[in-house]
Amino acid sequence: MALPVITPDTHEDQDLDRPWQVVVWNDPVNTMTYVVYVFRKLFGFNEMKATELMLQVHHDGRAIVSDGPREKTELECYRLHSHGLWATMEKV
Amino acid sequence: MLPASQPRPVGDDGEGLKPRFRRKGDSIIVNLPAEERGVLAQVLDLLADVERVEDDPAYRRLKVPVYLDDAEANEEWWRLMGDELDQSRAHDRAVYRGLMETNDRVVLSDAEGDAVLRVLNEGRLAFAARLKLEVEEDHDQLPEADRAALDFLGWILEDLTVVLMQAL
């Protein structure tokens, strides 16, 4: 009799491996120029890309500015917070 | 987000439109009148006060959650990063204090300019939180004196941001 095939449940592993994304939220105080500057400085975006993301934050209320492993994105959150932007972590 | 603030200088109107920061090579030349430095120094008092009062909208604004749907992960992030953030902010405030407490002509590096910028921004965030500014439209409803103070900080911040951006 053939042994039953047991398929390992890899759901949890896959969950841990899923990359994270950094979301920046709109707020009524930070100025547009300042947000563009922070995006350019922290992520190396050119002016057009940084402006596009800033406008997405402004109009849509949020924008994903980065993704990757948890350690990297948590550090990016830290740098955004140190510049006064509200950044959160989300699973992709 | 707010658009760039209009100039609202304190003191001599004749100084009103002159930039307070300008770039010279790798340096930033600061030209802040003494009375403006006096006003800007008050940002430090505001921020020091925020650290003492936990039930304060300004405190909550400066400690916003990083994980919205995971309180445990959020607490862990703040446990690991909070002290470092506090140290970084303390360093920025020391640079800022040095600038505001001198009447001499000051030249800043970009790193020092960044530190001053972060304190200015932090001060605006804390001030606006205490004024209960929650959406952009609230700005125009603020009492005149509060709006002028917030806009003044915004104007100084904008001026410095533009100069720092020139080095990117």
GROMACS .gro file of C-alpha atoms in nm:
model
  260
    1MET     CA    1   0.000   0.000   0.000
    2ALA     CA    2   0.136   0.334  -0.094
    3LEU     CA    3   0.200   0.576   0.186
    4PRO     CA    4  -0.011   0.887   0.180
    5VAL     CA    5   0.162   1.187   0.043
    6ILE     CA    6   0.190   1.455   0.304
    7THR     CA    7   0.217   1.800   0.167
    8PRO     CA    8   0.388   2.027   0.417
    9ASP     CA    9   0.191   2.332   0.511
   10THR     CA   10   0.420   2.609   0.395
   11HIS     CA   11   0.169   2.884   0.445
   12GLU     CA   12   0.345   3.021   0.750
   13ASP     CA   13   0.688   3.012   0.586
   14GLN     CA   14   0.552   3.189   0.282
   15ASP     CA   15   0.398   3.448   0.509
   16LEU     CA   16   0.731   3.514   0.678
   17ASP     CA   17   0.904   3.544   0.342
   18ARG     CA   18   0.651   3.784   0.199
   19PRO     CA   19   0.810   4.121   0.150
   20TRP     CA   20   0.695   4.428   0.330
   21GLN     CA   21   0.609   4.767   0.200
   22VAL     CA   22   0.646   5.112   0.351
   23VAL     CA   23   0.342   5.336   0.331
   24VAL     CA   24   0.360   5.712   0.383
   25TRP     CA   25   0.037   5.879   0.494
   26ASN     CA   26  -0.092   6.225   0.424
   27ASP     CA   27  -0.097   6.479   0.702
   28PRO     CA   28  -0.213   6.840   0.709
   29VAL     CA   29   0.114   6.994   0.823
   30ASN     CA   30   0.417   6.869   0.631
   31THR     CA   31   0.475   7.087   0.328
   32MET     CA   32   0.489   6.951  -0.024
   33THR     CA   33   0.844   7.072  -0.081
   34TYR     CA   34   0.962   6.913   0.243
   35VAL     CA   35   0.810   6.576   0.154
   36VAL     CA   36   0.970   6.582  -0.191
   37TYR     CA   37   1.304   6.663  -0.029
   38VAL     CA   38   1.276   6.376   0.220
   39PHE     CA   39   1.181   6.127  -0.051
   40ARG     CA   40   1.473   6.235  -0.267
   41LYS     CA   41   1.721   6.233   0.017
   42LEU     CA   42   1.622   5.901   0.175
   43PHE     CA   43   1.544   5.699  -0.135
   44GLY     CA   44   1.751   5.871  -0.402
   45PHE     CA   45   1.446   5.936  -0.620
   46ASN     CA   46   1.478   6.196  -0.892
   47GLU     CA   47   1.262   6.506  -0.860
   48MET     CA   48   0.989   6.372  -1.089
   49LYS     CA   49   0.951   6.042  -0.905
   50ALA     CA   50   0.959   6.211  -0.563
   51THR     CA   51   0.699   6.467  -0.674
   52GLU     CA   52   0.477   6.194  -0.818
   53LEU     CA   53   0.482   6.004  -0.488
   54MET     CA   54   0.424   6.321  -0.287
   55LEU     CA   55   0.119   6.401  -0.498
   56GLN     CA   56  -0.008   6.047  -0.456
   57VAL     CA   57   0.017   6.089  -0.079
   58HIS     CA   58  -0.156   6.425  -0.102
   59HIS     CA   59  -0.444   6.316  -0.326
   60ASP     CA   60  -0.493   5.951  -0.231
   61GLY     CA   61  -0.403   5.984   0.134
   62ARG     CA   62  -0.114   5.736   0.112
   63ALA     CA   63   0.158   5.603  -0.115
   64ILE     CA   64   0.387   5.302  -0.109
   65VAL     CA   65   0.740   5.436  -0.121
   66SER     CA   66   0.944   5.121  -0.077
   67ASP     CA   67   0.929   4.745  -0.031
   68GLY     CA   68   1.159   4.461   0.064
   69PRO     CA   69   1.261   4.251   0.362
   70ARG     CA   70   1.129   4.346   0.703
   71GLU     CA   71   1.462   4.464   0.845
   72LYS     CA   72   1.520   4.700   0.553
   73THR     CA   73   1.170   4.845   0.553
   74GLU     CA   74   1.166   4.890   0.930
   75LEU     CA   75   1.485   5.092   0.902
   76GLU     CA   76   1.329   5.301   0.626
   77CYS     CA   77   1.031   5.361   0.852
   78TYR     CA   78   1.271   5.479   1.120
   79ARG     CA   79   1.436   5.726   0.883
   80LEU     CA   80   1.099   5.858   0.767
   81HIS     CA   81   0.983   5.900   1.128
   82SER     CA   82   1.304   6.082   1.215
   83HIS     CA   83   1.203   6.332   0.945
   84GLY     CA   84   0.850   6.366   1.082
   85LEU     CA   85   0.669   6.171   0.812
   86TRP     CA   86   0.413   5.914   0.919
   87ALA     CA   87   0.526   5.582   0.772
   88THR     CA   88   0.378   5.241   0.841
   89MET     CA   89   0.465   4.880   0.760
   90GLU     CA   90   0.240   4.651   0.559
   91LYS     CA   91   0.274   4.304   0.415
   92VAL     CA   92   0.279   4.309   0.034
   93MET     CA   93   0.000   6.836   0.294
   94LEU     CA   94   0.023   7.212   0.287
   95PRO     CA   95   0.167   7.413   0.000
   96ALA     CA   96   0.468   7.632   0.070
   97SER     CA   97   0.401   7.894   0.337
   98GLN     CA   98   0.400   8.260   0.246
   99PRO     CA   99   0.662   8.478   0.413
  100ARG     CA  100   0.545   8.611   0.747
  101PRO     CA  101   0.852   8.770   0.899
  102VAL     CA  102   0.861   8.905   1.247
  103GLY     CA  103   1.035   9.237   1.300
  104ASP     CA  104   1.150   9.463   1.019
  105ASP     CA  105   0.936   9.430   0.709
  106GLY     CA  106   1.233   9.541   0.504
  107GLU     CA  107   1.397   9.208   0.581
  108GLY     CA  108   1.081   9.024   0.490
  109LEU     CA  109   1.156   8.871   0.155
  110LYS     CA  110   1.527   8.815   0.193
  111PRO     CA  111   1.615   8.447   0.214
  112ARG     CA  112   1.732   8.341   0.559
  113PHE     CA  113   1.947   8.064   0.413
  114ARG     CA  114   2.156   8.056   0.100
  115ARG     CA  115   2.401   7.810  -0.045
  116LYS     CA  116   2.769   7.885  -0.095
  117GLY     CA  117   2.943   7.578  -0.233
  118ASP     CA  118   2.917   7.300   0.025
  119SER     CA  119   2.800   7.538   0.297
  120ILE     CA  120   2.478   7.706   0.400
  121ILE     CA  121   2.500   8.071   0.500
  122VAL     CA  122   2.245   8.168   0.766
  123ASN     CA  123   2.105   8.517   0.785
  124LEU     CA  124   1.847   8.510   1.064
  125PRO     CA  125   1.772   8.838   1.242
  126ALA     CA  126   1.810   8.820   1.620
  127GLU     CA  127   1.437   8.858   1.689
  128GLU     CA  128   1.360   8.568   1.458
  129ARG     CA  129   1.618   8.351   1.631
  130GLY     CA  130   1.444   8.438   1.957
  131VAL     CA  131   1.110   8.321   1.818
  132LEU     CA  132   1.260   8.008   1.665
  133ALA     CA  133   1.437   7.919   1.991
  134GLN     CA  134   1.093   7.876   2.148
  135VAL     CA  135   1.048   7.564   1.936
  136LEU     CA  136   1.290   7.392   2.174
  137ASP     CA  137   1.076   7.482   2.475
  138LEU     CA  138   0.771   7.344   2.298
  139LEU     CA  139   0.946   7.016   2.215
  140ALA     CA  140   1.091   6.979   2.564
  141ASP     CA  141   0.741   7.021   2.701
  142VAL     CA  142   0.606   6.750   2.471
  143GLU     CA  143   0.847   6.499   2.620
  144ARG     CA  144   0.706   6.568   2.966
  145VAL     CA  145   0.337   6.536   2.888
  146GLU     CA  146   0.224   6.199   2.755
  147ASP     CA  147  -0.143   6.278   2.715
  148ASP     CA  148  -0.070   6.541   2.457
  149PRO     CA  149  -0.170   6.543   2.088
  150ALA     CA  150   0.181   6.663   2.008
  151TYR     CA  151   0.331   6.361   2.185
  152ARG     CA  152   0.099   6.129   1.996
  153ARG     CA  153   0.190   6.294   1.665
  154LEU     CA  154   0.559   6.239   1.726
  155LYS     CA  155   0.506   5.876   1.831
  156VAL     CA  156   0.267   5.761   1.560
  157PRO     CA  157   0.222   5.384   1.515
  158VAL     CA  158   0.433   5.198   1.262
  159TYR     CA  159   0.213   4.886   1.256
  160LEU     CA  160  -0.152   4.984   1.233
  161ASP     CA  161  -0.304   4.641   1.293
  162ASP     CA  162  -0.046   4.476   1.516
  163ALA     CA  163  -0.010   4.640   1.857
  164GLU     CA  164   0.259   4.394   1.966
  165ALA     CA  165   0.477   4.456   1.660
  166ASN     CA  166   0.426   4.829   1.702
  167GLU     CA  167   0.533   4.816   2.065
  168GLU     CA  168   0.839   4.612   1.970
  169TRP     CA  169   0.935   4.858   1.695
  170TRP     CA  170   0.914   5.150   1.934
  171ARG     CA  171   1.105   4.955   2.199
  172LEU     CA  172   1.388   4.889   1.953
  173MET     CA  173   1.385   5.220   1.765
  174GLY     CA  174   1.241   5.467   2.015
  175ASP     CA  175   1.561   5.530   2.210
  176GLU     CA  176   1.760   5.574   1.891
  177LEU     CA  177   1.501   5.817   1.761
  178ASP     CA  178   1.515   6.012   2.088
  179GLN     CA  179   1.896   6.029   2.068
  180SER     CA  180   1.881   6.143   1.709
  181ARG     CA  181   1.629   6.412   1.800
  182ALA     CA  182   1.844   6.524   2.094
  183HIS     CA  183   2.142   6.562   1.863
  184ASP     CA  184   1.934   6.765   1.615
  185ARG     CA  185   1.811   6.992   1.893
  186ALA     CA  186   2.166   7.056   2.014
  187VAL     CA  187   2.263   7.173   1.664
  188TYR     CA  188   1.947   7.383   1.646
  189ARG     CA  189   2.014   7.539   1.987
  190GLY     CA  190   2.366   7.630   1.880
  191LEU     CA  191   2.228   7.814   1.579
  192MET     CA  192   1.952   7.998   1.763
  193GLU     CA  193   2.167   8.102   2.059
  194THR     CA  194   2.430   8.288   1.861
  195ASN     CA  195   2.407   8.629   1.705
  196ASP     CA  196   2.714   8.572   1.494
  197ARG     CA  197   2.704   8.498   1.126
  198VAL     CA  198   2.670   8.122   1.101
  199VAL     CA  199   2.775   7.877   0.836
  200LEU     CA  200   2.620   7.533   0.845
  201SER     CA  201   2.718   7.209   0.678
  202ASP     CA  202   2.444   7.019   0.499
  203ALA     CA  203   2.430   6.770   0.786
  204GLU     CA  204   2.379   7.055   1.033
  205GLY     CA  205   2.123   7.213   0.802
  206ASP     CA  206   1.939   6.882   0.796
  207ALA     CA  207   1.936   6.871   1.175
  208VAL     CA  208   1.793   7.224   1.191
  209LEU     CA  209   1.534   7.132   0.929
  210ARG     CA  210   1.418   6.827   1.124
  211VAL     CA  211   1.374   7.031   1.442
  212LEU     CA  212   1.180   7.300   1.258
  213ASN     CA  213   0.955   7.035   1.111
  214GLU     CA  214   0.914   6.854   1.440
  215GLY     CA  215   0.822   7.185   1.604
  216ARG     CA  216   0.560   7.258   1.339
  217LEU     CA  217   0.411   6.910   1.377
  218ALA     CA  218   0.391   6.946   1.755
  219PHE     CA  219   0.251   7.298   1.739
  220ALA     CA  220  -0.012   7.204   1.479
  221ALA     CA  221  -0.113   6.897   1.679
  222ARG     CA  222  -0.176   7.112   1.984
  223LEU     CA  223  -0.384   7.347   1.769
  224LYS     CA  224  -0.587   7.040   1.665
  225LEU     CA  225  -0.506   7.093   1.301
  226GLU     CA  226  -0.636   6.767   1.154
  227VAL     CA  227  -0.714   6.847   0.791
  228GLU     CA  228  -0.571   7.108   0.555
  229GLU     CA  229  -0.888   7.318   0.576
  230ASP     CA  230  -0.837   7.366   0.952
  231HIS     CA  231  -0.538   7.587   0.873
  232ASP     CA  232  -0.754   7.877   0.754
  233GLN     CA  233  -0.977   7.853   1.062
  234LEU     CA  234  -0.692   7.896   1.310
  235PRO     CA  235  -0.675   8.213   1.520
  236GLU     CA  236  -0.468   8.474   1.338
  237ALA     CA  237  -0.175   8.469   1.581
  238ASP     CA  238  -0.149   8.088   1.573
  239ARG     CA  239  -0.176   8.076   1.196
  240ALA     CA  240   0.092   8.343   1.162
  241ALA     CA  241   0.327   8.152   1.394
  242LEU     CA  242   0.271   7.825   1.207
  243ASP     CA  243   0.321   7.995   0.872
  244PHE     CA  244   0.635   8.167   0.994
  245LEU     CA  245   0.785   7.831   1.089
  246GLY     CA  246   0.670   7.698   0.753
  247TRP     CA  247   0.833   7.981   0.565
  248ILE     CA  248   1.167   7.931   0.743
  249LEU     CA  249   1.143   7.557   0.685
  250GLU     CA  250   1.064   7.606   0.318
  251ASP     CA  251   1.358   7.841   0.274
  252LEU     CA  252   1.600   7.590   0.426
  253THR     CA  253   1.448   7.294   0.239
  254VAL     CA  254   1.507   7.461  -0.097
  255VAL     CA  255   1.871   7.531  -0.010
  256LEU     CA  256   1.930   7.175   0.110
  257MET     CA  257   1.764   7.037  -0.202
  258GLN     CA  258   2.021   7.218  -0.416
  259ALA     CA  259   2.285   6.974  -0.291
  260LEU     CA  260   2.098   6.659  -0.396
   0.00000   0.00000   0.00000
